[in-house]
Amino acid sequence: MLTMDKKVTIKDLEVKKGKVDVEFIEVDGKQIILTHIPYGNIDHYVTHTNCRSCKVEFKKNFNYSHTCESCLDKSNREKYLKKPVVTAPYDGIIYDEYTDKYFTCIEEVIEHYEEDEISLDNAMLLTTVSSSYASIDIEQISQDVVHEDWDPSDELLEKIEEFNKFLETESTGTVFPTDERIDISQYLSDLKGDK
Ligand SMILES: [Zn+2]
C-alpha cells in the first residue's frame, strides 16, 4: 500500500544515473556477484497515474494499480456477464462478487442491498459448490519414516480406506463460488408482479 501523503505522479520523479559498486569473486573465469543489488521500482513512489484504459489520472490504491476503479468495475462486470448463467431461484448458498459476501437465499441478498442502500443492479451473484476433504494415502503417512523394505500391513491399508470413506461423508461446512452466474432479473420482476 502507498503511504505517501503528498500527490506524486511519474512526472514529479526524475530518474537519475547513479553509481553502484559491485563486489564479485572469480570462479573458473566466471564472475560471481556478491553484492546484493537493491531492487527499486518507481511504481512504489507514484501516488497518481493515468488509467491504462480510459487514460484519466486516478489515485492509486496499490503500488501496481494501472487501471482506475471505474474501468476495473466495468471489466469485472463484463467478465461476469460472460459466465454461464442459471436462472433464479437457486437453492444453494449464493456468493456475491460485488460485496464479497455469502448469502443463504436471494431474499437475503435483496435485504442486504436495501439496508446498505446499494442498487441491486450492482450484484454479481454466483452459485457455489461444497468443498470436500482431501483423502490420505499410504505415502503421506509413511514417507521418510519407514525403511526400504517396508510394506504396509493389510490392517493399515484397510484402516486408511475406511478413514477415506468416512472423510467423504464428513462435511467441511465450506463452499466456494463456481464460475456460474445467477440471473435474478426474472425473479425480481416476478416479485414485483406479486406485490
Ligand atoms: Zn479508467
mmCIF file of N, CA and C in Angstrom, residues 11 26 41 64 103 114 120 124 135 140 151 153 160-161 164 169 171 183 191:
data_model
loop_
_atom_site.group_PDB
_atom_site.id
_atom_site.type_symbol
_atom_site.label_atom_id
_atom_site.label_comp_id
_atom_site.label_asym_id
_atom_site.label_seq_id
_atom_site.Cartn_x
_atom_site.Cartn_y
_atom_site.Cartn_z
ATOM 1 N N LYS A 11 5.717 12.218 -13.426
ATOM 2 C CA LYS A 11 6.413 13.423 -13.914
ATOM 3 C C LYS A 11 7.162 14.141 -12.787
ATOM 4 N N GLU A 26 35.982 -14.377 -8.699
ATOM 5 C CA GLU A 26 36.067 -15.096 -9.966
ATOM 6 C C GLU A 26 36.222 -16.575 -9.703
ATOM 7 N N ASN A 41 11.518 0.108 -7.600
ATOM 8 C CA ASN A 41 10.542 0.240 -8.668
ATOM 9 C C ASN A 41 9.810 1.551 -8.482
ATOM 10 N N TYR A 64 0.921 -1.292 -7.721
ATOM 11 C CA TYR A 64 0.890 -1.649 -9.138
ATOM 12 C C TYR A 64 -0.478 -1.429 -9.793
ATOM 13 N N PHE A 103 -24.545 -15.502 0.874
ATOM 14 C CA PHE A 103 -25.940 -15.376 1.305
ATOM 15 C C PHE A 103 -26.622 -16.733 1.207
ATOM 16 N N GLU A 114 -30.781 -3.495 0.181
ATOM 17 C CA GLU A 114 -31.697 -2.443 0.636
ATOM 18 C C GLU A 114 -31.137 -1.731 1.854
ATOM 19 N N LEU A 120 -29.424 -2.999 -6.598
ATOM 20 C CA LEU A 120 -29.269 -4.432 -6.866
ATOM 21 C C LEU A 120 -28.623 -4.703 -8.222
ATOM 22 N N MET A 124 -23.373 -9.223 -8.308
ATOM 23 C CA MET A 124 -22.787 -10.185 -9.238
ATOM 24 C C MET A 124 -22.817 -11.548 -8.549
ATOM 25 N N SER A 135 -8.311 -36.848 0.564
ATOM 26 C CA SER A 135 -8.120 -38.172 1.166
ATOM 27 C C SER A 135 -6.642 -38.348 1.520
ATOM 28 N N GLN A 140 1.737 -40.486 2.219
ATOM 29 C CA GLN A 140 1.718 -39.314 3.096
ATOM 30 C C GLN A 140 2.139 -39.645 4.516
ATOM 31 N N ASP A 151 6.661 -52.744 4.026
ATOM 32 C CA ASP A 151 5.384 -52.878 3.325
ATOM 33 C C ASP A 151 4.270 -52.597 4.325
ATOM 34 N N SER A 153 0.932 -52.981 6.390
ATOM 35 C CA SER A 153 0.138 -54.160 6.747
ATOM 36 C C SER A 153 -1.253 -54.027 6.121
ATOM 37 N N ILE A 160 -6.952 -47.077 6.425
ATOM 38 C CA ILE A 160 -6.850 -45.863 5.606
ATOM 39 C C ILE A 160 -8.057 -45.768 4.672
ATOM 40 N N GLU A 161 -8.388 -46.899 4.058
ATOM 41 C CA GLU A 161 -9.533 -46.917 3.153
ATOM 42 C C GLU A 161 -10.816 -46.539 3.898
ATOM 43 N N ASN A 164 -10.787 -42.857 4.663
ATOM 44 C CA ASN A 164 -11.088 -42.062 3.462
ATOM 45 C C ASN A 164 -12.581 -42.088 3.141
ATOM 46 N N THR A 169 -17.957 -38.601 3.716
ATOM 47 C CA THR A 169 -19.275 -38.313 4.277
ATOM 48 C C THR A 169 -19.248 -37.108 5.227
ATOM 49 N N SER A 171 -18.823 -33.309 6.329
ATOM 50 C CA SER A 171 -18.950 -32.001 5.677
ATOM 51 C C SER A 171 -17.853 -31.050 6.149
ATOM 52 N N ASP A 183 -28.864 -15.386 -12.705
ATOM 53 C CA ASP A 183 -29.635 -14.269 -13.250
ATOM 54 C C ASP A 183 -30.908 -14.105 -12.422
ATOM 55 N N LEU A 191 -41.322 -10.978 -8.471
ATOM 56 C CA LEU A 191 -41.558 -10.473 -7.116
ATOM 57 C C LEU A 191 -42.398 -9.196 -7.154
#
